[in-house]
Amino acid sequence: MPRSKTDPATGMPAPATSARGLGRLHLIGGLVGLVCAVVLLVEKIELLKNPDYVPTCSINPILSCGSIMSTPQADAFGIPNPIIGVAGFAALATLGAVLTTGVSLPRWLWLATQAAVTLAVVFIHWLIYQSLYVIGALCPYCMVVWVVTIAVFAYTTVHNLQRLRDRATPRGQRTLAALTEFRGAIVTGWCLVITVLIAIRFWDYWVTLL
Amino acid sequence: MSKSLKLSMAMIVAVLVALVAAVTFSRAGDEATPSDSGNGTSEPLVREDSPRLTSGKEATFVEYLDFECEACGAAHPVMTDLREKYGDDVTFVVRYLPLHGNSMNAALAAEAAREQGEFEAMHDQLFETQGEWSHSESSKAKTFEGYAKDLGLDMEQYRADVKDPAIKKRIEQSTQDAQELGVTGTPTFFLDGEKIEPSTIGDFETKLDAAIED
């Protein structure tokens, strides 16, 4: 998308988002998430076959997905979470592939995507909370999924918000321009907050590793 | 480089600096106050009511176990030998982290036996017969009741103790403590308050010898 559009409020060039760029993010994020979800699902099946199986991601007492997979939170909606991941990330990657071709999608599909990524981001934050403060362990593949979901949510939301630009007040437009320009930094900051929470929560353990 | 990217890098650097500073600070704090509570017998690792297999004075060895976990069963003969060899000098403490279907029932059986002074016997019995009762979907409480009978326990008392919420609470407390300690698997060993990961029997002995020397 050309960056020559000017922001009517400030006269500055308005940072815009491109559907193709978002498509690449969806495609890569979807594939990365898909790999994690498939690995988790395979590990879960191994664990069901043999309760003493030690999953590849159980590295130490904190980084341990075996214990996490055995918790009720691992089947939040009555089915194993990785199944949701496999379906969701496959859909995301497909959508991303379609977007990279540059076709324009119908409004309903954008709304559905927004709804899906919003649900996803709420769900992973519930999982983050459970992982840190209820279960007290981290699952490495899940953390990759957290990052992908946060990035996809932020970039998709900012992209969809662009539609409101013409209808927004000047102040709204400035906010939107800032959100758009700094969306990368927002994702970084978001992940750093979680990193700090993890550091604090398991501090006693991390310092023993040094 | 875009402003957003610069801001991202700045935030990453700031967090890294803060973490390094926090680590340095907390280590400096550790040195100032030797927070090692002496013998590694402090809560939440060892509680007043945690079962003890021996009561030596030189060191404290804690095993987080699950009677149904195969690795714990495999470690059992080793642990028995260590107990025999070091029991006079070292306190061997048992904590529970029930992770399987009948782990809780087994822990309750051990605790109920303990009420009648037969903890060690039930503990050994549960591990020795693990292959007969583990990996079952259904409750093995009846099997454990059989063991209690074989040990000559007062069965009325045993049945009451197995159902006693206060006894169950001990096991749940142990599980909670495990979370706090970052114990997520069994068996997990602590020697004088420090987690150890011995890979051979010799390793165990070296570490125990060193702890007794201290």
Tab-separated table of C-alpha atoms in Angstrom:
chain	number	residue	atom	x	y	z
A	1	MET	CA	0.000	0.000	0.000
A	2	PRO	CA	1.410	3.416	-0.884
A	3	ARG	CA	2.565	5.496	2.029
A	4	SER	CA	1.804	8.763	0.290
A	5	LYS	CA	-1.598	9.326	1.879
A	6	THR	CA	-1.570	12.265	4.225
A	7	ASP	CA	-3.265	12.372	7.539
A	8	PRO	CA	-6.005	15.024	7.316
A	9	ALA	CA	-5.530	15.951	10.938
A	10	THR	CA	-1.811	16.528	11.006
A	11	GLY	CA	-0.891	16.883	7.390
A	12	MET	CA	1.755	14.253	8.018
A	13	PRO	CA	1.949	11.105	5.958
A	14	ALA	CA	-0.351	8.635	7.624
A	15	PRO	CA	1.198	5.305	8.384
A	16	ALA	CA	-0.946	2.769	6.677
A	17	THR	CA	-1.103	-0.955	6.938
A	18	SER	CA	-1.093	-3.261	3.989
A	19	ALA	CA	-3.296	-6.290	3.636
A	20	ARG	CA	-0.476	-8.127	1.888
A	21	GLY	CA	1.895	-7.408	4.731
A	22	LEU	CA	-0.700	-8.587	7.209
A	23	GLY	CA	-1.151	-11.651	5.026
A	24	ARG	CA	2.546	-12.494	5.368
A	25	LEU	CA	2.277	-12.143	9.146
A	26	HIS	CA	-0.798	-14.372	9.201
A	27	LEU	CA	0.900	-16.929	6.985
A	28	ILE	CA	4.130	-17.092	9.001
A	29	GLY	CA	2.378	-16.772	12.375
A	30	GLY	CA	-0.167	-19.375	11.340
A	31	LEU	CA	2.531	-21.838	10.280
A	32	VAL	CA	4.615	-21.304	13.422
A	33	GLY	CA	1.519	-21.669	15.612
A	34	LEU	CA	0.485	-24.734	13.656
A	35	VAL	CA	3.841	-26.425	14.218
A	36	CYS	CA	3.598	-25.754	17.978
A	37	ALA	CA	0.020	-26.981	18.180
A	38	VAL	CA	0.846	-30.160	16.237
A	39	VAL	CA	3.862	-30.876	18.466
A	40	LEU	CA	1.748	-30.324	21.582
A	41	LEU	CA	-0.973	-32.576	20.244
A	42	VAL	CA	1.500	-35.354	19.409
A	43	GLU	CA	3.102	-35.027	22.850
A	44	LYS	CA	-0.322	-35.129	24.461
A	45	ILE	CA	-1.141	-38.359	22.594
A	46	GLU	CA	2.190	-39.874	23.676
A	47	LEU	CA	1.430	-38.887	27.242
A	48	LEU	CA	-2.000	-40.498	27.059
A	49	LYS	CA	-0.489	-43.711	25.705
A	50	ASN	CA	2.120	-43.758	28.441
A	51	PRO	CA	1.530	-41.705	31.609
A	52	ASP	CA	5.246	-41.779	32.401
A	53	TYR	CA	6.259	-40.392	29.028
A	54	VAL	CA	8.450	-37.322	29.402
A	55	PRO	CA	7.576	-34.808	26.682
A	56	THR	CA	10.413	-33.187	24.722
A	57	CYS	CA	9.480	-29.833	26.174
A	58	SER	CA	9.900	-30.882	29.806
A	59	ILE	CA	13.324	-29.372	30.312
A	60	ASN	CA	13.321	-28.475	33.989
A	61	PRO	CA	10.753	-28.020	36.772
A	62	ILE	CA	9.637	-24.665	35.400
A	63	LEU	CA	9.878	-25.355	31.684
A	64	SER	CA	7.738	-28.431	31.691
A	65	CYS	CA	4.789	-29.147	29.492
A	66	GLY	CA	4.180	-32.672	30.763
A	67	SER	CA	2.762	-31.440	34.022
A	68	ILE	CA	0.792	-28.723	32.252
A	69	MET	CA	-0.760	-31.150	29.786
A	70	SER	CA	-2.138	-33.175	32.666
A	71	THR	CA	-4.057	-30.242	34.149
A	72	PRO	CA	-7.749	-29.488	33.583
A	73	GLN	CA	-6.731	-26.183	32.014
A	74	ALA	CA	-5.212	-28.162	29.134
A	75	ASP	CA	-8.744	-29.066	28.029
A	76	ALA	CA	-10.306	-25.680	28.638
A	77	PHE	CA	-13.323	-26.212	26.391
A	78	GLY	CA	-13.641	-29.908	26.987
A	79	ILE	CA	-11.297	-30.732	24.132
A	80	PRO	CA	-7.492	-30.556	24.277
A	81	ASN	CA	-6.294	-26.996	23.606
A	82	PRO	CA	-3.870	-28.095	20.835
A	83	ILE	CA	-6.874	-29.189	18.749
A	84	ILE	CA	-8.139	-25.612	18.874
A	85	GLY	CA	-4.628	-24.498	17.946
A	86	VAL	CA	-4.323	-26.858	14.990
A	87	ALA	CA	-7.653	-25.718	13.575
A	88	GLY	CA	-7.170	-22.026	14.336
A	89	PHE	CA	-3.609	-21.686	13.088
A	90	ALA	CA	-4.331	-23.698	9.949
A	91	ALA	CA	-7.187	-21.302	9.197
A	92	LEU	CA	-4.959	-18.318	9.973
A	93	ALA	CA	-2.202	-19.531	7.658
A	94	THR	CA	-4.717	-20.136	4.868
A	95	LEU	CA	-6.168	-16.680	5.324
A	96	GLY	CA	-2.655	-15.258	5.270
A	97	ALA	CA	-1.839	-17.064	2.022
A	98	VAL	CA	-5.006	-15.665	0.434
A	99	LEU	CA	-4.192	-12.133	1.659
A	100	THR	CA	-0.678	-12.188	0.203
A	101	THR	CA	-2.220	-12.517	-3.274
A	102	GLY	CA	-3.705	-9.070	-2.788
A	103	VAL	CA	-7.359	-10.010	-3.292
A	104	SER	CA	-9.799	-7.978	-1.283
A	105	LEU	CA	-11.843	-9.876	1.216
A	106	PRO	CA	-15.500	-9.259	2.077
A	107	ARG	CA	-16.281	-7.243	5.165
A	108	TRP	CA	-17.837	-10.186	6.990
A	109	LEU	CA	-14.610	-12.161	6.684
A	110	TRP	CA	-12.624	-9.314	8.243
A	111	LEU	CA	-15.167	-9.095	11.051
A	112	ALA	CA	-14.977	-12.843	11.609
A	113	THR	CA	-11.165	-12.659	11.640
A	114	GLN	CA	-11.294	-9.838	14.171
A	115	ALA	CA	-13.686	-11.821	16.365
A	116	ALA	CA	-11.483	-14.902	16.149
A	117	VAL	CA	-8.209	-13.143	16.976
A	118	THR	CA	-9.915	-11.300	19.843
A	119	LEU	CA	-11.205	-14.549	21.328
A	120	ALA	CA	-7.774	-16.066	20.796
A	121	VAL	CA	-5.967	-13.263	22.595
A	122	VAL	CA	-8.398	-13.391	25.534
A	123	PHE	CA	-7.983	-17.161	25.708
A	124	ILE	CA	-4.180	-17.101	25.695
A	125	HIS	CA	-4.135	-14.488	28.449
A	126	TRP	CA	-6.302	-16.749	30.553
A	127	LEU	CA	-3.803	-19.514	29.780
A	128	ILE	CA	-0.878	-17.256	30.675
A	129	TYR	CA	-2.518	-16.487	33.999
A	130	GLN	CA	-3.202	-20.170	34.652
A	131	SER	CA	0.307	-21.162	33.641
A	132	LEU	CA	2.058	-18.575	35.786
A	133	TYR	CA	-0.111	-18.340	38.855
A	134	VAL	CA	-2.206	-21.501	39.067
A	135	ILE	CA	-0.095	-24.298	37.587
A	136	GLY	CA	3.252	-22.661	38.205
A	137	ALA	CA	5.076	-23.977	35.165
A	138	LEU	CA	5.750	-22.879	31.611
A	139	CYS	CA	5.387	-24.808	28.405
A	140	PRO	CA	7.853	-23.616	25.766
A	141	TYR	CA	5.668	-24.353	22.730
A	142	CYS	CA	2.773	-22.594	24.405
A	143	MET	CA	4.881	-19.492	24.902
A	144	VAL	CA	5.596	-19.374	21.178
A	145	VAL	CA	1.831	-19.547	20.645
A	146	TRP	CA	1.372	-16.647	23.097
A	147	VAL	CA	3.752	-14.439	21.130
A	148	VAL	CA	2.240	-15.340	17.752
A	149	THR	CA	-1.293	-14.722	19.024
A	150	ILE	CA	-0.426	-11.354	20.535
A	151	ALA	CA	1.326	-10.204	17.361
A	152	VAL	CA	-1.477	-11.407	15.098
A	153	PHE	CA	-4.103	-9.799	17.321
A	154	ALA	CA	-2.314	-6.442	17.453
A	155	TYR	CA	-1.552	-6.234	13.745
A	156	THR	CA	-4.993	-7.478	12.669
A	157	THR	CA	-6.795	-5.082	14.993
A	158	VAL	CA	-4.751	-2.110	13.829
A	159	HIS	CA	-5.392	-3.102	10.232
A	160	ASN	CA	-9.139	-3.371	10.759
A	161	LEU	CA	-9.209	-0.072	12.617
A	162	GLN	CA	-7.991	1.660	9.461
A	163	ARG	CA	-11.550	1.389	8.126
A	164	LEU	CA	-12.678	3.759	10.820
A	165	ARG	CA	-10.162	6.394	9.841
A	166	ASP	CA	-12.476	8.450	7.670
A	167	ARG	CA	-15.197	8.433	10.269
A	168	ALA	CA	-12.991	9.254	13.263
A	169	THR	CA	-12.579	12.611	14.985
A	170	PRO	CA	-9.195	14.323	14.514
A	171	ARG	CA	-8.163	13.063	17.910
A	172	GLY	CA	-9.260	9.558	17.035
A	173	GLN	CA	-7.286	9.817	13.853
A	174	ARG	CA	-4.150	10.868	15.686
A	175	THR	CA	-4.548	7.977	18.127
A	176	LEU	CA	-5.038	5.619	15.239
A	177	ALA	CA	-1.981	6.972	13.462
A	178	ALA	CA	0.108	6.475	16.600
A	179	LEU	CA	-1.260	2.953	17.138
A	180	THR	CA	-0.438	2.151	13.548
A	181	GLU	CA	3.027	3.595	13.632
A	182	PHE	CA	3.951	1.943	16.925
A	183	ARG	CA	2.135	-1.364	16.558
A	184	GLY	CA	5.449	-3.196	16.445
A	185	ALA	CA	6.593	-1.516	19.639
A	186	ILE	CA	3.237	-2.311	21.265
A	187	VAL	CA	3.734	-6.011	20.571
A	188	THR	CA	7.308	-5.833	21.886
A	189	GLY	CA	6.194	-4.041	25.051
A	190	TRP	CA	3.349	-6.491	25.545
A	191	CYS	CA	5.701	-9.479	25.313
A	192	LEU	CA	8.193	-7.770	27.614
A	193	VAL	CA	5.516	-7.273	30.270
A	194	ILE	CA	4.854	-11.016	30.161
A	195	THR	CA	8.603	-11.692	30.249
A	196	VAL	CA	8.936	-9.563	33.365
A	197	LEU	CA	5.951	-11.301	34.984
A	198	ILE	CA	7.600	-14.655	34.253
A	199	ALA	CA	10.915	-13.432	35.635
A	200	ILE	CA	9.259	-12.252	38.852
A	201	ARG	CA	7.006	-15.275	39.279
A	202	PHE	CA	9.822	-17.810	38.995
A	203	TRP	CA	12.593	-15.560	40.285
A	204	ASP	CA	13.749	-17.953	42.963
A	205	TYR	CA	14.156	-20.645	40.398
A	206	TRP	CA	15.933	-18.568	37.745
A	207	VAL	CA	18.558	-17.336	40.197
A	208	THR	CA	19.422	-20.918	41.123
A	209	LEU	CA	20.343	-21.505	37.473
A	210	LEU	CA	22.962	-18.756	37.462
B	1	MET	CA	15.288	2.468	11.392
B	2	SER	CA	11.670	3.362	12.181
B	3	LYS	CA	10.683	5.040	15.419
B	4	SER	CA	8.668	1.994	16.384
B	5	LEU	CA	11.662	-0.289	15.951
B	6	LYS	CA	13.879	2.083	17.958
B	7	LEU	CA	11.292	2.142	20.721
B	8	SER	CA	11.130	-1.673	20.688
B	9	MET	CA	14.893	-1.964	20.986
B	10	ALA	CA	14.961	0.626	23.756
B	11	MET	CA	12.346	-1.324	25.716
B	12	ILE	CA	14.210	-4.598	25.269
B	13	VAL	CA	17.446	-3.020	26.446
B	14	ALA	CA	15.674	-1.410	29.425
B	15	VAL	CA	14.164	-4.717	30.524
B	16	LEU	CA	17.466	-6.539	30.101
B	17	VAL	CA	19.282	-3.921	32.167
B	18	ALA	CA	16.577	-4.111	34.839
B	19	LEU	CA	16.808	-7.910	34.977
B	20	VAL	CA	20.587	-7.906	35.201
B	21	ALA	CA	20.406	-5.255	37.913
B	22	ALA	CA	17.802	-7.268	39.817
B	23	VAL	CA	19.923	-10.419	39.622
B	24	THR	CA	23.040	-8.578	40.771
B	25	PHE	CA	21.115	-6.931	43.560
B	26	SER	CA	19.489	-10.117	44.787
B	27	ARG	CA	22.812	-11.964	44.717
B	28	ALA	CA	24.466	-9.188	46.689
B	29	GLY	CA	21.570	-9.471	49.152
B	30	ASP	CA	22.101	-13.223	49.409
B	31	GLU	CA	25.726	-12.785	50.330
B	32	ALA	CA	24.945	-10.181	52.954
B	33	THR	CA	22.398	-12.386	54.680
B	34	PRO	CA	23.262	-16.048	54.413
B	35	SER	CA	19.625	-17.005	54.029
B	36	ASP	CA	20.366	-20.707	54.121
B	37	SER	CA	18.163	-21.644	57.007
B	38	GLY	CA	20.812	-23.982	58.315
B	39	ASN	CA	19.833	-27.535	57.694
B	40	GLY	CA	17.248	-27.315	54.937
B	41	THR	CA	14.403	-28.321	57.183
B	42	SER	CA	12.374	-25.162	56.852
B	43	GLU	CA	8.927	-24.734	55.355
B	44	PRO	CA	7.656	-25.178	52.775
B	45	LEU	CA	10.161	-27.933	51.914
B	46	VAL	CA	9.753	-29.798	55.173
B	47	ARG	CA	6.802	-29.336	57.469
B	48	GLU	CA	6.257	-30.341	61.033
B	49	ASP	CA	3.918	-33.117	59.943
B	50	SER	CA	5.927	-34.352	56.950
B	51	PRO	CA	6.630	-38.076	57.305
B	52	ARG	CA	10.204	-39.005	58.183
B	53	LEU	CA	11.689	-42.406	57.489
B	54	THR	CA	14.810	-41.822	59.580
B	55	SER	CA	15.931	-39.099	61.929
B	56	GLY	CA	19.640	-38.350	61.478
B	57	LYS	CA	21.097	-35.084	62.641
B	58	GLU	CA	23.737	-34.346	60.008
B	59	ALA	CA	21.641	-33.700	56.922
B	60	THR	CA	18.096	-33.666	55.586
B	61	PHE	CA	17.164	-35.534	52.446
B	62	VAL	CA	13.718	-34.898	50.973
B	63	GLU	CA	12.132	-37.044	48.312
B	64	TYR	CA	9.070	-35.721	46.523
B	65	LEU	CA	7.392	-38.909	45.439
B	66	ASP	CA	4.304	-40.396	43.933
B	67	PHE	CA	3.656	-44.025	44.821
B	68	GLU	CA	2.286	-44.674	41.345
B	69	CYS	CA	5.174	-43.101	39.431
B	70	GLU	CA	7.359	-45.710	37.778
B	71	ALA	CA	10.525	-43.687	38.172
B	72	CYS	CA	9.864	-43.489	41.925
B	73	GLY	CA	9.313	-47.223	41.997
B	74	ALA	CA	12.587	-47.687	40.153
B	75	ALA	CA	14.349	-45.391	42.624
B	76	HIS	CA	12.856	-47.205	45.602
B	77	PRO	CA	15.531	-49.944	45.972
B	78	VAL	CA	18.233	-47.272	45.706
B	79	MET	CA	16.481	-45.162	48.306
B	80	THR	CA	16.149	-48.173	50.594
B	81	ASP	CA	19.893	-48.836	50.359
B	82	LEU	CA	20.692	-45.175	51.019
B	83	ARG	CA	18.358	-45.177	53.991
B	84	GLU	CA	20.130	-48.187	55.408
B	85	LYS	CA	23.551	-46.738	54.829
B	86	TYR	CA	22.906	-43.136	55.855
B	87	GLY	CA	19.819	-43.387	58.069
B	88	ASP	CA	21.789	-42.802	61.257
B	89	ASP	CA	23.154	-39.479	60.061
B	90	VAL	CA	20.523	-38.256	57.656
B	91	THR	CA	16.831	-37.517	58.096
B	92	PHE	CA	14.943	-38.944	55.141
B	93	VAL	CA	11.738	-36.985	54.607
B	94	VAL	CA	8.904	-37.970	52.279
B	95	ARG	CA	6.693	-35.435	50.534
B	96	TYR	CA	3.857	-36.235	48.177
B	97	LEU	CA	3.128	-35.050	44.683
B	98	PRO	CA	0.239	-37.301	43.578
B	99	LEU	CA	0.038	-37.157	39.786
B	100	HIS	CA	-1.650	-40.421	38.793
B	101	GLY	CA	-5.062	-42.009	39.213
B	102	ASN	CA	-4.356	-43.872	42.423
B	103	SER	CA	-1.522	-41.711	43.742
B	104	MET	CA	-3.793	-39.952	46.200
B	105	ASN	CA	-5.311	-43.212	47.452
B	106	ALA	CA	-1.817	-44.624	47.941
B	107	ALA	CA	-0.647	-41.519	49.797
B	108	LEU	CA	-3.740	-41.707	52.009
B	109	ALA	CA	-2.977	-45.359	52.758
B	110	ALA	CA	0.588	-44.437	53.735
B	111	GLU	CA	-0.621	-41.610	55.945
B	112	ALA	CA	-3.272	-43.807	57.574
B	113	ALA	CA	-0.619	-46.452	58.265
B	114	ARG	CA	1.574	-43.726	59.678
B	115	GLU	CA	-1.148	-42.887	62.174
B	116	GLN	CA	-0.501	-46.369	63.542
B	117	GLY	CA	3.269	-46.143	63.319
B	118	GLU	CA	3.593	-48.235	60.164
B	119	PHE	CA	4.508	-45.567	57.632
B	120	GLU	CA	7.739	-47.160	56.525
B	121	ALA	CA	6.142	-50.576	56.111
B	122	MET	CA	3.277	-49.203	54.002
B	123	HIS	CA	5.653	-46.984	52.033
B	124	ASP	CA	7.803	-49.990	51.130
B	125	GLN	CA	4.785	-52.199	50.471
B	126	LEU	CA	3.233	-49.676	48.064
B	127	PHE	CA	6.417	-49.418	46.035
B	128	GLU	CA	7.118	-53.134	46.046
B	129	THR	CA	3.641	-53.941	44.736
B	130	GLN	CA	3.410	-50.940	42.417
B	131	GLY	CA	3.263	-53.117	39.295
B	132	GLU	CA	0.173	-54.880	40.632
B	133	TRP	CA	-1.985	-51.836	41.222
B	134	SER	CA	-0.686	-48.990	39.070
B	135	HIS	CA	-2.106	-47.808	35.725
B	136	SER	CA	-5.640	-48.546	36.732
B	137	GLU	CA	-8.675	-46.455	35.914
B	138	SER	CA	-10.530	-47.642	38.992
B	139	SER	CA	-9.829	-46.947	42.640
B	140	LYS	CA	-7.380	-49.313	44.311
B	141	ALA	CA	-8.379	-48.248	47.807
B	142	LYS	CA	-9.538	-51.829	48.503
B	143	THR	CA	-6.138	-53.221	47.505
B	144	PHE	CA	-4.447	-50.784	49.889
B	145	GLU	CA	-6.886	-51.792	52.596
B	146	GLY	CA	-5.644	-55.335	52.053
B	147	TYR	CA	-2.064	-54.200	52.638
B	148	ALA	CA	-3.165	-52.452	55.810
B	149	LYS	CA	-4.735	-55.669	57.011
B	150	ASP	CA	-1.543	-57.597	56.187
B	151	LEU	CA	0.418	-55.110	58.275
B	152	GLY	CA	-1.910	-55.914	61.173
B	153	LEU	CA	-3.365	-52.414	61.439
B	154	ASP	CA	-6.513	-51.655	63.369
B	155	MET	CA	-8.843	-51.641	60.379
B	156	GLU	CA	-11.589	-49.541	61.887
B	157	GLN	CA	-9.071	-46.849	62.655
B	158	TYR	CA	-7.470	-47.228	59.223
B	159	ARG	CA	-10.779	-46.791	57.389
B	160	ALA	CA	-11.558	-43.707	59.456
B	161	ASP	CA	-8.109	-42.196	58.862
B	162	VAL	CA	-8.230	-42.733	55.098
B	163	LYS	CA	-11.408	-40.637	55.057
B	164	ASP	CA	-10.148	-38.042	57.526
B	165	PRO	CA	-10.088	-34.600	55.849
B	166	ALA	CA	-7.224	-33.498	58.114
B	167	ILE	CA	-5.049	-36.303	56.754
B	168	LYS	CA	-5.994	-35.529	53.186
B	169	LYS	CA	-5.137	-31.903	53.891
B	170	ARG	CA	-1.527	-32.909	54.664
B	171	ILE	CA	-1.150	-34.431	51.210
B	172	GLU	CA	-2.763	-31.435	49.557
B	173	GLN	CA	-0.461	-29.159	51.504
B	174	SER	CA	2.448	-31.182	50.186
B	175	THR	CA	1.209	-30.703	46.618
B	176	GLN	CA	0.812	-26.987	47.221
B	177	ASP	CA	4.315	-26.789	48.631
B	178	ALA	CA	5.556	-28.607	45.532
B	179	GLN	CA	4.137	-25.845	43.383
B	180	GLU	CA	5.768	-23.229	45.506
B	181	LEU	CA	9.079	-25.076	45.326
B	182	GLY	CA	8.773	-25.511	41.593
B	183	VAL	CA	8.582	-29.291	41.872
B	184	THR	CA	6.558	-30.549	38.932
B	185	GLY	CA	7.699	-34.111	38.585
B	186	THR	CA	8.599	-37.108	40.685
B	187	PRO	CA	10.902	-38.192	42.083
B	188	THR	CA	12.491	-34.854	42.961
B	189	PHE	CA	15.224	-34.817	45.574
B	190	PHE	CA	16.408	-32.115	47.932
B	191	LEU	CA	19.469	-32.327	50.079
B	192	ASP	CA	19.730	-29.761	52.853
B	193	GLY	CA	17.193	-27.571	51.139
B	194	GLU	CA	18.833	-27.680	47.755
B	195	LYS	CA	17.453	-29.506	44.800
B	196	ILE	CA	19.803	-32.211	43.554
B	197	GLU	CA	19.712	-34.208	40.345
B	198	PRO	CA	21.964	-37.204	40.868
B	199	SER	CA	22.355	-39.427	37.852
B	200	THR	CA	23.967	-42.424	39.509
B	201	ILE	CA	23.928	-44.126	42.891
B	202	GLY	CA	27.498	-42.948	43.339
B	203	ASP	CA	26.296	-39.394	42.826
B	204	PHE	CA	23.816	-39.781	45.655
B	205	GLU	CA	26.512	-41.114	47.932
B	206	THR	CA	29.037	-38.411	47.053
B	207	LYS	CA	26.463	-35.725	47.778
B	208	LEU	CA	25.267	-37.321	51.011
B	209	ASP	CA	28.863	-37.801	52.186
B	210	ALA	CA	29.587	-34.156	51.477
B	211	ALA	CA	26.434	-33.024	53.295
B	212	ILE	CA	27.351	-35.083	56.352
B	213	GLU	CA	30.895	-33.670	56.296
B	214	ASP	CA	29.528	-30.121	56.423
